[in-house]
Every structure is written in structure tokens, then in C-alpha cells.
Coordinates of N, CA, C and O in Angstrom, one line a residue:
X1 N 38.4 5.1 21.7 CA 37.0 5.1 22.0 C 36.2 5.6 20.8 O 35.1 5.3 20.6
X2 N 37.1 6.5 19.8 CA 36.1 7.1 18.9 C 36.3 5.9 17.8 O 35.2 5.7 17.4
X3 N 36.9 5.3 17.4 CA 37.4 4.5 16.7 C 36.1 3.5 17.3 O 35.1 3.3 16.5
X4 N 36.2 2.8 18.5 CA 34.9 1.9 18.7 C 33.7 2.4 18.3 O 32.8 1.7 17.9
X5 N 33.6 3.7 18.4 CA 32.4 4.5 17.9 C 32.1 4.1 17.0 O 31.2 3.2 17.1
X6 N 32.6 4.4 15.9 CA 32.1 4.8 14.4 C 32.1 2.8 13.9 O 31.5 2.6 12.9
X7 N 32.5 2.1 14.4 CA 32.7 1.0 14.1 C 30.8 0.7 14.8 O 29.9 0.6 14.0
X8 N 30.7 0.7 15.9 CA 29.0 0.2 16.2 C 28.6 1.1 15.6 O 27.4 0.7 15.7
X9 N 28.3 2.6 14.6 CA 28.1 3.4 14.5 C 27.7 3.0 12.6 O 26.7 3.2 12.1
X10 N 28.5 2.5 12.1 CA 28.5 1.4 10.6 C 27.8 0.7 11.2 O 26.6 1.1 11.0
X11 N 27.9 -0.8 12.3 CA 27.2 -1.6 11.9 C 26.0 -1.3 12.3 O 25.4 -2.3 12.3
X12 N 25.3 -0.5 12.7 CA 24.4 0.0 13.0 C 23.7 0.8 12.2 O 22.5 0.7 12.4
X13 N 24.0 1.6 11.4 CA 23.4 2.2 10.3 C 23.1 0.8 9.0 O 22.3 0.8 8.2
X14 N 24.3 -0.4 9.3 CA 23.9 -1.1 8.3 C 22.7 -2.3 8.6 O 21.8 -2.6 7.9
X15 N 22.8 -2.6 9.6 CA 21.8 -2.9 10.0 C 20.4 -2.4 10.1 O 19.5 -3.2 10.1
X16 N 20.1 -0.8 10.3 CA 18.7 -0.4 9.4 C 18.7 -0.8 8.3 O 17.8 -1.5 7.9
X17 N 19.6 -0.3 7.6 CA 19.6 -0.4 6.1 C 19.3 -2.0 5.5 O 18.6 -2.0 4.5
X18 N 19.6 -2.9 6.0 CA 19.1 -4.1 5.8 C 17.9 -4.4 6.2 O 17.1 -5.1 5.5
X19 N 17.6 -4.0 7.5 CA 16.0 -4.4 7.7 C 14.8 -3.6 6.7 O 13.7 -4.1 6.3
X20 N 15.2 -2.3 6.4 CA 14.3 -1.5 5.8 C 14.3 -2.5 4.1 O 13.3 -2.8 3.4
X21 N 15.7 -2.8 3.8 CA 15.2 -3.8 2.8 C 14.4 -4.6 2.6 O 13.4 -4.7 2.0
X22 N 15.2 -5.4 3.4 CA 14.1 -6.8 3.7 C 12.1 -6.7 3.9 O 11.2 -7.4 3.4
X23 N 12.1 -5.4 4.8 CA 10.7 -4.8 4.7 C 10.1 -4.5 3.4 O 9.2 -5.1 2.9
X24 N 11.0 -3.3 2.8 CA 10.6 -3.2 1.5 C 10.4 -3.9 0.3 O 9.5 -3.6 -0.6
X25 N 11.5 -5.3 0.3 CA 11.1 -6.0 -0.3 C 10.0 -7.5 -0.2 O 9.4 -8.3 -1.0
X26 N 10.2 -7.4 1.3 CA 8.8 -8.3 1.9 C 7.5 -7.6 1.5 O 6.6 -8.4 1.2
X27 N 7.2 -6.2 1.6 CA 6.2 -5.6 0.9 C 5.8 -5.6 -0.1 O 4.5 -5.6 -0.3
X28 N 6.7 -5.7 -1.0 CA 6.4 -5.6 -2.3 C 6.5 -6.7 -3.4 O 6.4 -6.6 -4.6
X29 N 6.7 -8.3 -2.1 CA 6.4 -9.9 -3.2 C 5.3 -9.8 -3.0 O 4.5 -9.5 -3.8
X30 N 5.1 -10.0 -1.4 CA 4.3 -10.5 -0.5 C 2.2 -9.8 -1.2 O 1.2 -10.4 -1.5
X31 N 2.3 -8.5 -1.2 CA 1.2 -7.6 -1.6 C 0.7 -7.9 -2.8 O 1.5 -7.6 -3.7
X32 N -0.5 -8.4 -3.0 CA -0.8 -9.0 -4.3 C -1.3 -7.8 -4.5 O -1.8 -6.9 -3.8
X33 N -1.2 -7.8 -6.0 CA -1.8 -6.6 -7.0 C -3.5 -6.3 -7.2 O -4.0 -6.8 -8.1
X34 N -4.2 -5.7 -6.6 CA -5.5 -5.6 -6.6 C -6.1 -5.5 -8.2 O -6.0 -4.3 -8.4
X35 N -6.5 -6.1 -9.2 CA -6.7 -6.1 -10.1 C -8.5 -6.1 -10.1 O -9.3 -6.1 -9.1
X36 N -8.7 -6.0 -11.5 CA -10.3 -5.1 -11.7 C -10.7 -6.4 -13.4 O -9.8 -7.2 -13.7
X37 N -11.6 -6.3 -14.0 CA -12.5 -6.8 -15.0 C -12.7 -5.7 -15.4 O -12.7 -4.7 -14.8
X38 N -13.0 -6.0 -16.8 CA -13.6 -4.6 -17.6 C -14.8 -5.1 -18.5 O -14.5 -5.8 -19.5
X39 N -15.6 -4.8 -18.3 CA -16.5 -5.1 -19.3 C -16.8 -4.2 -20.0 O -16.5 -3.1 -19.6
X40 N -17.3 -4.6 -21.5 CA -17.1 -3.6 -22.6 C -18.9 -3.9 -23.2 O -19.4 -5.0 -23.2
X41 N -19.4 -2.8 -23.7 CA -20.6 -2.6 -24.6 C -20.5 -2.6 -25.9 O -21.2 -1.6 -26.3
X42 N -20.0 -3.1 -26.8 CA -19.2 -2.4 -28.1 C -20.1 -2.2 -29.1 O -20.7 -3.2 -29.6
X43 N -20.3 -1.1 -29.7 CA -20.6 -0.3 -31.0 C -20.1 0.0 -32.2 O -18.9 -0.3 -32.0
X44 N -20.2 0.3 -33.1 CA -20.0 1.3 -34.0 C -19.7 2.8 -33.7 O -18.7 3.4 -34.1
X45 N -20.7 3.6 -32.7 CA -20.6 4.4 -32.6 C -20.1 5.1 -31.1 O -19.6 6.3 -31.1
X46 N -20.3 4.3 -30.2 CA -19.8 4.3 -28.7 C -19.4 2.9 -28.4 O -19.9 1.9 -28.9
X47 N -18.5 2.8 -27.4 CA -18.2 1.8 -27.0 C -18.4 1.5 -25.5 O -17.3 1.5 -25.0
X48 N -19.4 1.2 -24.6 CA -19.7 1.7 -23.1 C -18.7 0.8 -22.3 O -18.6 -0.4 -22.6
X49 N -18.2 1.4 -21.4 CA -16.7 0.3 -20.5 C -17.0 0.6 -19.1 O -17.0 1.7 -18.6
X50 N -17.2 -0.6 -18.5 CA -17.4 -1.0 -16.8 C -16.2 -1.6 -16.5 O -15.5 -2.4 -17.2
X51 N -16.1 -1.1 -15.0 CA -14.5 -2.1 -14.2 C -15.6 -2.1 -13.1 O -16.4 -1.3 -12.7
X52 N -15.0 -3.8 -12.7 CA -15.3 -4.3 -11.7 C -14.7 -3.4 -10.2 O -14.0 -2.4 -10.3
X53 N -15.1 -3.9 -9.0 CA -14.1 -3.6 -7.6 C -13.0 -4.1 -7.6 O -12.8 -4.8 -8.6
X54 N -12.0 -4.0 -6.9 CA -10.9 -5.3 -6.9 C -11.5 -6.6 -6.2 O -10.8 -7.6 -6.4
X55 N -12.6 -6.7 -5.5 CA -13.1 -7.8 -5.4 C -13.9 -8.5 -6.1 O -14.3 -9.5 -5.6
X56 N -14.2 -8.1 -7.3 CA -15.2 -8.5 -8.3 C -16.0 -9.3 -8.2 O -16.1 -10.5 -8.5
X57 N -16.9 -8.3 -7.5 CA -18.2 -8.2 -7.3 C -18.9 -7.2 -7.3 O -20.1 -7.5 -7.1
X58 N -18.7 -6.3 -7.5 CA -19.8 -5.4 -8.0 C -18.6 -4.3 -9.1 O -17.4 -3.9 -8.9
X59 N -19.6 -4.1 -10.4 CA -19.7 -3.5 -11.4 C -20.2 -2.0 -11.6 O -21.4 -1.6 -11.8
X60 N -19.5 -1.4 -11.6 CA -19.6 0.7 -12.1 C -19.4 0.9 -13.5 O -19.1 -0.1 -14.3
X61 N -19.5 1.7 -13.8 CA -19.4 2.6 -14.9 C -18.4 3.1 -15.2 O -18.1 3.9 -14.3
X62 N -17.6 3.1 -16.0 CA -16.5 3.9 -16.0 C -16.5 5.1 -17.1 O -16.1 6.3 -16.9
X63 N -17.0 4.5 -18.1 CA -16.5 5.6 -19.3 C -17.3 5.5 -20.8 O -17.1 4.4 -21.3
X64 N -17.8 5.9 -21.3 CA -18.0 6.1 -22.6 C -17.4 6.2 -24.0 O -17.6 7.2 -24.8
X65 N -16.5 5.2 -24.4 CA -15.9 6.5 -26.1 C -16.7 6.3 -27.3 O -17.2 5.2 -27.8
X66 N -16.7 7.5 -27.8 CA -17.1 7.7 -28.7 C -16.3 7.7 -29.8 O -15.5 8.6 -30.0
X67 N -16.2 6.3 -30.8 CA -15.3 6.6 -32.1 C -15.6 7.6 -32.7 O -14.6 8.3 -32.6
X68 N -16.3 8.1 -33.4 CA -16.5 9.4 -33.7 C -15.2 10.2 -33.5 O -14.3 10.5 -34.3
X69 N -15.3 10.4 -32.6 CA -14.5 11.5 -31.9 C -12.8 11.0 -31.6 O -11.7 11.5 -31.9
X70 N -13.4 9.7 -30.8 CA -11.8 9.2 -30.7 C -11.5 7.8 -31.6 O -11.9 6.6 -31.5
X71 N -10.6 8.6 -32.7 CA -10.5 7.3 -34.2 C -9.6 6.3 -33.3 O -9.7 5.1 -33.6
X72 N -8.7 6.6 -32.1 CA -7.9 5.6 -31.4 C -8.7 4.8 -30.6 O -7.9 4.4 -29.7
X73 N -9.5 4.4 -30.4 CA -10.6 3.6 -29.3 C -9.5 2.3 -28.8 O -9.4 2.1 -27.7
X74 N -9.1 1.8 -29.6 CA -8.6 0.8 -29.4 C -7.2 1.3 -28.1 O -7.0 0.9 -27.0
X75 N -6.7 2.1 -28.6 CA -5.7 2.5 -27.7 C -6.2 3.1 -26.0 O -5.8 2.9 -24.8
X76 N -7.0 3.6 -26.5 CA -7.6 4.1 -25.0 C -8.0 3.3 -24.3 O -7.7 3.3 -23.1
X77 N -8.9 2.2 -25.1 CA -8.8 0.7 -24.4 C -7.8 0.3 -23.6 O -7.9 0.0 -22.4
X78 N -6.6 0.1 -24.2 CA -5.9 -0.3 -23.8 C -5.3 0.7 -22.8 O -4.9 0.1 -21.8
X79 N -5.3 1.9 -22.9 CA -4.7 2.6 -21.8 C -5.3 2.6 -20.1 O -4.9 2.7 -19.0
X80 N -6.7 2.3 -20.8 CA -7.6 1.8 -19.0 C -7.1 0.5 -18.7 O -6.6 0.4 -17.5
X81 N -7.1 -0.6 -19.7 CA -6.6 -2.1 -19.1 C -5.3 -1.4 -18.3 O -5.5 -1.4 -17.1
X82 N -4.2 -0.9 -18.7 CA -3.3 -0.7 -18.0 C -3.2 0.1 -16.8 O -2.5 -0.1 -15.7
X83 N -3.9 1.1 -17.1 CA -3.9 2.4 -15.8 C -4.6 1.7 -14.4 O -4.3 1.9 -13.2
X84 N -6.0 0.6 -15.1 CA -6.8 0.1 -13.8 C -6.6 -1.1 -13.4 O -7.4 -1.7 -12.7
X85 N -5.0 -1.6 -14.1 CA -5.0 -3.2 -13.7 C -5.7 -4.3 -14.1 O -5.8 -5.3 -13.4
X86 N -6.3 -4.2 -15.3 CA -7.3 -4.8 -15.7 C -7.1 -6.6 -15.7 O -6.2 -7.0 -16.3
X87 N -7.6 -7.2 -15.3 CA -6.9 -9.0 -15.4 C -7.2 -9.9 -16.6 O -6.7 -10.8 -17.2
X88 N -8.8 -9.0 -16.8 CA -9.8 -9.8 -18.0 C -10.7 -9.1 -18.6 O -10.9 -7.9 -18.1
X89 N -11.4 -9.5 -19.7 CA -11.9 -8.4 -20.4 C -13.4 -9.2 -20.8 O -13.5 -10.4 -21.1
X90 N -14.4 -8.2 -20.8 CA -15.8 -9.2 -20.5 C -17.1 -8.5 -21.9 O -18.0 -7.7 -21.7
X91 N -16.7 -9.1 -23.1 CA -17.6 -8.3 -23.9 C -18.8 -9.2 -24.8 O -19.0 -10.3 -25.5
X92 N -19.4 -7.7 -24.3 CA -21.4 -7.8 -25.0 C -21.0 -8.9 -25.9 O -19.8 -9.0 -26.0
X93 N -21.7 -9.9 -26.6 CA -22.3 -10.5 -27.4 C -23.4 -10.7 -28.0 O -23.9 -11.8 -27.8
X94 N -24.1 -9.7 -28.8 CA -25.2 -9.5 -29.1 C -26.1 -11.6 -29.7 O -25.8 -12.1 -30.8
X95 N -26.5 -11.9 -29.1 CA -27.2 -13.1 -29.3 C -28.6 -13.0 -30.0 O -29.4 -12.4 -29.2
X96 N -29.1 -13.4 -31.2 CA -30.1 -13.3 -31.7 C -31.2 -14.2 -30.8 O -30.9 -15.2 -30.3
X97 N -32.6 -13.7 -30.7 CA -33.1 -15.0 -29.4 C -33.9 -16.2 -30.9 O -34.6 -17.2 -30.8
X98 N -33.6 -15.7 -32.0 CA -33.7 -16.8 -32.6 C -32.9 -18.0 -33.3 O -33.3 -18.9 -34.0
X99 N -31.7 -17.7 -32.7 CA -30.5 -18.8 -32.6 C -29.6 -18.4 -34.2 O -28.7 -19.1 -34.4
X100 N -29.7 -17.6 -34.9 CA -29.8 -17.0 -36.3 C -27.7 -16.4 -36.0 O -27.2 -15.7 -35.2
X101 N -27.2 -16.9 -36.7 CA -25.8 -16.0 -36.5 C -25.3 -15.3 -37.4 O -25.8 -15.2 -38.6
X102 N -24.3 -14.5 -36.8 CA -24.3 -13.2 -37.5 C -24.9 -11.9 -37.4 O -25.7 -11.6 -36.4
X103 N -24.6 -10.9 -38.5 CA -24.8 -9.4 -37.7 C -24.4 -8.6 -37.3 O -23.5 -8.0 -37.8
X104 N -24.9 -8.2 -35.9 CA -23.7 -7.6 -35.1 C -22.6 -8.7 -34.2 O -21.5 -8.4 -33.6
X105 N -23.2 -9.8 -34.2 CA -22.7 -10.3 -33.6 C -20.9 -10.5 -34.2 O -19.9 -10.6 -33.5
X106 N -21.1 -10.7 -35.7 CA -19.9 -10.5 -36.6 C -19.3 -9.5 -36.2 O -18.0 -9.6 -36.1
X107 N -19.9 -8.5 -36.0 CA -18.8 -7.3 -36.1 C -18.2 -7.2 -34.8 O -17.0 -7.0 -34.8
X108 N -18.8 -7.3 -33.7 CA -18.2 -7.6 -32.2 C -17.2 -8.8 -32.4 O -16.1 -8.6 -32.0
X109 N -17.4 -9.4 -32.7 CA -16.4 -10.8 -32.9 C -15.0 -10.4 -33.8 O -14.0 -11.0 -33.4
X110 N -15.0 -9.5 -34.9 CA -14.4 -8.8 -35.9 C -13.2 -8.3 -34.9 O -12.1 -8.8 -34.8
X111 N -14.0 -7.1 -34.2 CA -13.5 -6.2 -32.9 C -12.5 -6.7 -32.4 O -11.3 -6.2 -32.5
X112 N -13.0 -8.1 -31.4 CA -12.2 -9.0 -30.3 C -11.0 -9.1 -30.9 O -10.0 -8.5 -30.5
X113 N -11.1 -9.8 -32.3 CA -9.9 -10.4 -32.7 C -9.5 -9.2 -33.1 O -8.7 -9.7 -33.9
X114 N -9.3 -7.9 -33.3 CA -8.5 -7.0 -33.5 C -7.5 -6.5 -32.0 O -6.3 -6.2 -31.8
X115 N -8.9 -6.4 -31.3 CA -8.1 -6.0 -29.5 C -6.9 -7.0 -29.5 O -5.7 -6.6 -29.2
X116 N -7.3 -8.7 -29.8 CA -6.6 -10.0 -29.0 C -5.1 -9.5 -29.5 O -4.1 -9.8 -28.8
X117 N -5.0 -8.7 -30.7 CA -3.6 -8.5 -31.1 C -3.1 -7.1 -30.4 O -2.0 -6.7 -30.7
X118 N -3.8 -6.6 -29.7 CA -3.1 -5.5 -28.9 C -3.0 -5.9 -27.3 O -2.5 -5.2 -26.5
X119 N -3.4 -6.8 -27.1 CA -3.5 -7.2 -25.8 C -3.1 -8.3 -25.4 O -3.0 -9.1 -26.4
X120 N -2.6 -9.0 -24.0 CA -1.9 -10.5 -23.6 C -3.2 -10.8 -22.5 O -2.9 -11.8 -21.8
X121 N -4.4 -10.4 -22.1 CA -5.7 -10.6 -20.7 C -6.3 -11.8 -21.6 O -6.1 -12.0 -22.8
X122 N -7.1 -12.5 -20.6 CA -8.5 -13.2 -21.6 C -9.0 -12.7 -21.9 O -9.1 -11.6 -21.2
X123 N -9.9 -12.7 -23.2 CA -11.4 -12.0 -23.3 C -12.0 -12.7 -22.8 O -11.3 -13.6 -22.5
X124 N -13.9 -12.9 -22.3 CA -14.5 -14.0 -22.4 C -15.7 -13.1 -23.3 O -15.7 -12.0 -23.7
X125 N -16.5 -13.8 -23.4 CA -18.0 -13.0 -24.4 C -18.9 -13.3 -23.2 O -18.8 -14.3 -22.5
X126 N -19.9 -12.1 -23.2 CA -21.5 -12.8 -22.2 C -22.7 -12.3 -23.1 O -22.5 -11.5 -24.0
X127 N -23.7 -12.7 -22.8 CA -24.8 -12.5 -23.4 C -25.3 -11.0 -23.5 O -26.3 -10.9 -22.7
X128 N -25.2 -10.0 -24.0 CA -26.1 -9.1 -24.0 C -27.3 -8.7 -24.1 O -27.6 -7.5 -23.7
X129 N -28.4 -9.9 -24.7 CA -29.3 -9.6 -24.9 C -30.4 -8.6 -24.0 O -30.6 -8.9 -22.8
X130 N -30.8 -7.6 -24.4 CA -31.4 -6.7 -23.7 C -31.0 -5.6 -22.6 O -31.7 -4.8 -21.9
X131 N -29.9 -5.8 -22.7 CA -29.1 -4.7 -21.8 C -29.1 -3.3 -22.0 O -29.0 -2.5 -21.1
X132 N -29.1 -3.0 -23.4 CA -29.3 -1.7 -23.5 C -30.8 -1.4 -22.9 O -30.8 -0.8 -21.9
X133 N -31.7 -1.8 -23.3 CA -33.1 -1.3 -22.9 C -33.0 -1.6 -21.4 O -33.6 -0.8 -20.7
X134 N -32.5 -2.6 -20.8 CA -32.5 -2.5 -19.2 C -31.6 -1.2 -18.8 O -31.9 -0.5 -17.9
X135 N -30.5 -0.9 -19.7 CA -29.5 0.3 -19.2 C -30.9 1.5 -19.1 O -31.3 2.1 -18.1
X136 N -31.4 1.5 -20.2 CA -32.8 2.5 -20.6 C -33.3 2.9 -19.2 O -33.2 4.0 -18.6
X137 N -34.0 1.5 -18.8 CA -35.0 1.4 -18.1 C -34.5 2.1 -16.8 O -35.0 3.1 -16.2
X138 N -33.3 1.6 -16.5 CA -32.8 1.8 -14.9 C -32.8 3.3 -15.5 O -33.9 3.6 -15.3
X139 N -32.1 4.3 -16.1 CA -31.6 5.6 -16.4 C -32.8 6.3 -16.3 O -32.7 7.2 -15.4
X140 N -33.9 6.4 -16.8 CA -34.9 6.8 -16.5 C -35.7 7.0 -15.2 O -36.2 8.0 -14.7
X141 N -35.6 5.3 -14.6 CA -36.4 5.4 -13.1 C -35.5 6.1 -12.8 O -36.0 6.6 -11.8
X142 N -34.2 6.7 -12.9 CA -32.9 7.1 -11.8 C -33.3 8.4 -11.8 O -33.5 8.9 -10.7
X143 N -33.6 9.5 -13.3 CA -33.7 10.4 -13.2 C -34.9 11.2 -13.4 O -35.0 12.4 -13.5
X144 N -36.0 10.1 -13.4 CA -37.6 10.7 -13.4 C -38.2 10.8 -14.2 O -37.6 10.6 -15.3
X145 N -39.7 11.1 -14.2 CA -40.2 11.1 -15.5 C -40.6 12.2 -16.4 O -41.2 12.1 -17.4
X146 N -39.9 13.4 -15.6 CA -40.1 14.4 -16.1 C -39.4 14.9 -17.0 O -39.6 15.6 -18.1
X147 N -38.4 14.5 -16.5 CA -36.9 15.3 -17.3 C -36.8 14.2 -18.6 O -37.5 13.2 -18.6
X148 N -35.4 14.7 -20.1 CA -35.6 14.2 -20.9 C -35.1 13.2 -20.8 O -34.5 13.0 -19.8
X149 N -35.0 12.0 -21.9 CA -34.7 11.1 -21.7 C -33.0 10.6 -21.7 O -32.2 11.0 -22.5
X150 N -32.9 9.8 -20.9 CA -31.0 9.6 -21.0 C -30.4 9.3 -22.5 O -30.9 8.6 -23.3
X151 N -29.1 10.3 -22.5 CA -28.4 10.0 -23.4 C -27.8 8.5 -23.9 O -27.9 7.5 -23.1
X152 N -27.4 8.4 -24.6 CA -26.6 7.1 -25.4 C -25.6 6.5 -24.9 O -25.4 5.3 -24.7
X153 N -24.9 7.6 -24.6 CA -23.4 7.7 -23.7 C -23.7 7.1 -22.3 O -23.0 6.1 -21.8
X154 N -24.4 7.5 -22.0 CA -24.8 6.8 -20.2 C -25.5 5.2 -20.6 O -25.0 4.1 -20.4
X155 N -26.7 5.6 -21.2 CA -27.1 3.9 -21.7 C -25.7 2.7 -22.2 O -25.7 1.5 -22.0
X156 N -24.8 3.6 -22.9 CA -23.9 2.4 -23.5 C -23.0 2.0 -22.0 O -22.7 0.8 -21.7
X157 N -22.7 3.3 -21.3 CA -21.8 3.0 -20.2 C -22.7 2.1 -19.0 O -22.2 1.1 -18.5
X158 N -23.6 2.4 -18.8 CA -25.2 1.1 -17.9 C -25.0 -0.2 -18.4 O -24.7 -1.1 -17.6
X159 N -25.1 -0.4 -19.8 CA -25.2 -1.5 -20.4 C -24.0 -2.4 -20.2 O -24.1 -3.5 -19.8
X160 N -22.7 -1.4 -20.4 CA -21.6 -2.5 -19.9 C -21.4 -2.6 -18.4 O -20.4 -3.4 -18.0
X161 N -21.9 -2.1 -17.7 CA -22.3 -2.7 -16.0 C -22.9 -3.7 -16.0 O -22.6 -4.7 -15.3
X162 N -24.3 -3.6 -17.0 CA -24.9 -4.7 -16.8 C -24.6 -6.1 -17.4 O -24.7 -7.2 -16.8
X163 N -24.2 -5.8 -18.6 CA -22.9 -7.4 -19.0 C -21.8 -7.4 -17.8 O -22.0 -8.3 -17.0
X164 N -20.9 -6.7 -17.6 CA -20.3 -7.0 -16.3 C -20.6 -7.7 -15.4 O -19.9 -8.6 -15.0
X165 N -22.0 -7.5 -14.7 CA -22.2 -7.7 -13.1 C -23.2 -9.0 -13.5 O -23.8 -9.6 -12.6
X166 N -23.4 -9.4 -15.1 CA -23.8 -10.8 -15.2 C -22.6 -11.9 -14.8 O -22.6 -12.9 -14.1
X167 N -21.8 -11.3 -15.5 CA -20.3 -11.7 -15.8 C -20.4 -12.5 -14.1 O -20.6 -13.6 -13.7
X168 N -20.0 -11.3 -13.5 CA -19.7 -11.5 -12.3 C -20.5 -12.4 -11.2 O -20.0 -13.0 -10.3
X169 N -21.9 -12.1 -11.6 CA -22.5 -13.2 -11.1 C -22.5 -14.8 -11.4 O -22.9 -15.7 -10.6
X170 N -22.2 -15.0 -12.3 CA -22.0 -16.5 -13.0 C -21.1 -16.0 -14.1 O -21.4 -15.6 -15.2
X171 N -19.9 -16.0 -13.6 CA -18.3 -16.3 -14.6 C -19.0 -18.1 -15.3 O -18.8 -18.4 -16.5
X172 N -19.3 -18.8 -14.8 CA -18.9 -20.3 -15.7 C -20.3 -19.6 -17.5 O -20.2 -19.8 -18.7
X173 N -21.2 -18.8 -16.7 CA -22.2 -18.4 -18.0 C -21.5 -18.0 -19.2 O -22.1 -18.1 -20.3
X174 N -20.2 -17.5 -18.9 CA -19.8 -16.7 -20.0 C -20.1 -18.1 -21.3 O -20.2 -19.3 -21.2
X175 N -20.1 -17.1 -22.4 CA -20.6 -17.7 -23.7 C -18.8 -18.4 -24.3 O -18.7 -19.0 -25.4

């Protein structure tokens, strides 16, 4: 009888053990990866960076870097695409509204193709035109008219919300 025991007593512990697999591994094809957009503000002297929801549709703030401070920008970049799942990457294109090329728009463009070699996501470009001064505008109604006026840091980090959440409104817009 003990002998019958330990015999249903194996198939029976192997039998969890297989189902808990099978779960485990049905869990973990099956569960799609919630992934995020990043839009980027890019500077010389800050670089302002928004992630989408995992549903990409609405656009936050995430961060500010300051080259200045951090000579690695590019890496930290890359350490958010990684840490937040990033799928795609959505940056300013400063557009002259007189059709005129070059500028900054060179040096943004310079940038990309430096990231494209640290990275395997799409970029796409969207229009920036006027985003900083809308980042302005909204930062101020936010915090009144009394107090001083918003820093750079928050404006750069606004502005890439606001390229984002164009992004996201009309993805075919991108440039």
C-alpha cells in the first residue's frame, strides 16, 4: 500500500508541476508587452522627453536632461527606451514656416543619425513649430500670474508632450 502511495503521490506532484508550466508558459507567450512612444524635444542645451500610455494616447512628461551636466545624454536616452519599453521614438523637427532648410533643423537631423546607431526602434520626425511657446503658454496658465515664470527644464519637458500627443493624434502627419 505504501508503495501504491508514493507512486500516485509522483504522478501527482508531476502533474502540478506540468500544469503550473504550461500556465507559466501560456502567461508569458500569450501577454503582450505593453510598450510606450517617446517623444523627444532636442537641444543643445536640454533635451525635453515625453512617453506615451501603453495605449498611446495620451502623452506626460517624463524628464528633462541637461547636456551640460549629463555629457552621456545619448545613453540615458537609451536607458529610458529600455527601462520604459519604448517601441518608437517621435522627434521635434524644428520647420522654418518659410519653407528655408537648415539650421536647427541640421543639427536635429545630425542628432537622429547619431541615436539611429545606438538604437534598433523607428524614429519618425513631427513638426515642432511653436511648441516651445505653447509649452510657455500652458506653464504659466498652470501656475499663475503671479509667481515667476517657468523654467526651461519644464518648458523643454511640455514641449515634448506636445510633439508627442501631435504624434499621437495623427501618426500618418509625421514628417
Amino acid at each position: 500500500a505504501l508503495q501504491t502511495c508514493k507512486i500516485y503521490y509522483r504522478e501527482y506532484a508531476f502533474e502540478i508541476l506540468t500544469s503550473f508550466i504550461r500556465l507559466f508558459s501560456y502567461k508569458t507567450s500569450i501577454m503582450p508587452v505593453e510598450t510606450k512612444i517617446m517623444g523627444v524635444d532636442y537641444g543643445e542645451r536640454r533635451i525635453g522627453i515625453a512617453l506615451s500610455d501603453p495605449s498611446k494616447i495620451i502623452a506626460s512628461g517624463h524628464s528633462t536632461i541637461d547636456t551640460r551636466k549629463d555629457q552621456n545624454s545619448l545613453d540615458t536616452i537609451c536607458k529610458i527606451i529600455k527601462e520604459e519599453t519604448v517601441e518608437s521614438l517621435v522627434v521635434g523637427l524644428p520647420e522654418r514656416t518659410d519653407g528655408i532648410k537648415g539650421g536647427k533643423s541640421d543639427d536635429v537631423r545630425k542628432w537622429v543619425s547619431i541615436l539611429k546607431q545606438r538604437i534598433t526602434i523607428p524614429i519618425f520626425f513631427q513638426d515642432e513649430s511653436y511648441t516651445s511657446v505653447m509649452a510657455h503658454e500652458s506653464l504659466k496658465q498652470r501656475k499663475g500670474r503671479k509667481r515667476k515664470k517657468p523654467n526651461k527644464e519644464d518648458i523643454d519637458r511640455v514641449a515634448a508632450c506636445f510633439i508627442l500627443q501631435e504624434y499621437l493624434n495623427n501618426p500618418e502627419g509625421a514628417l
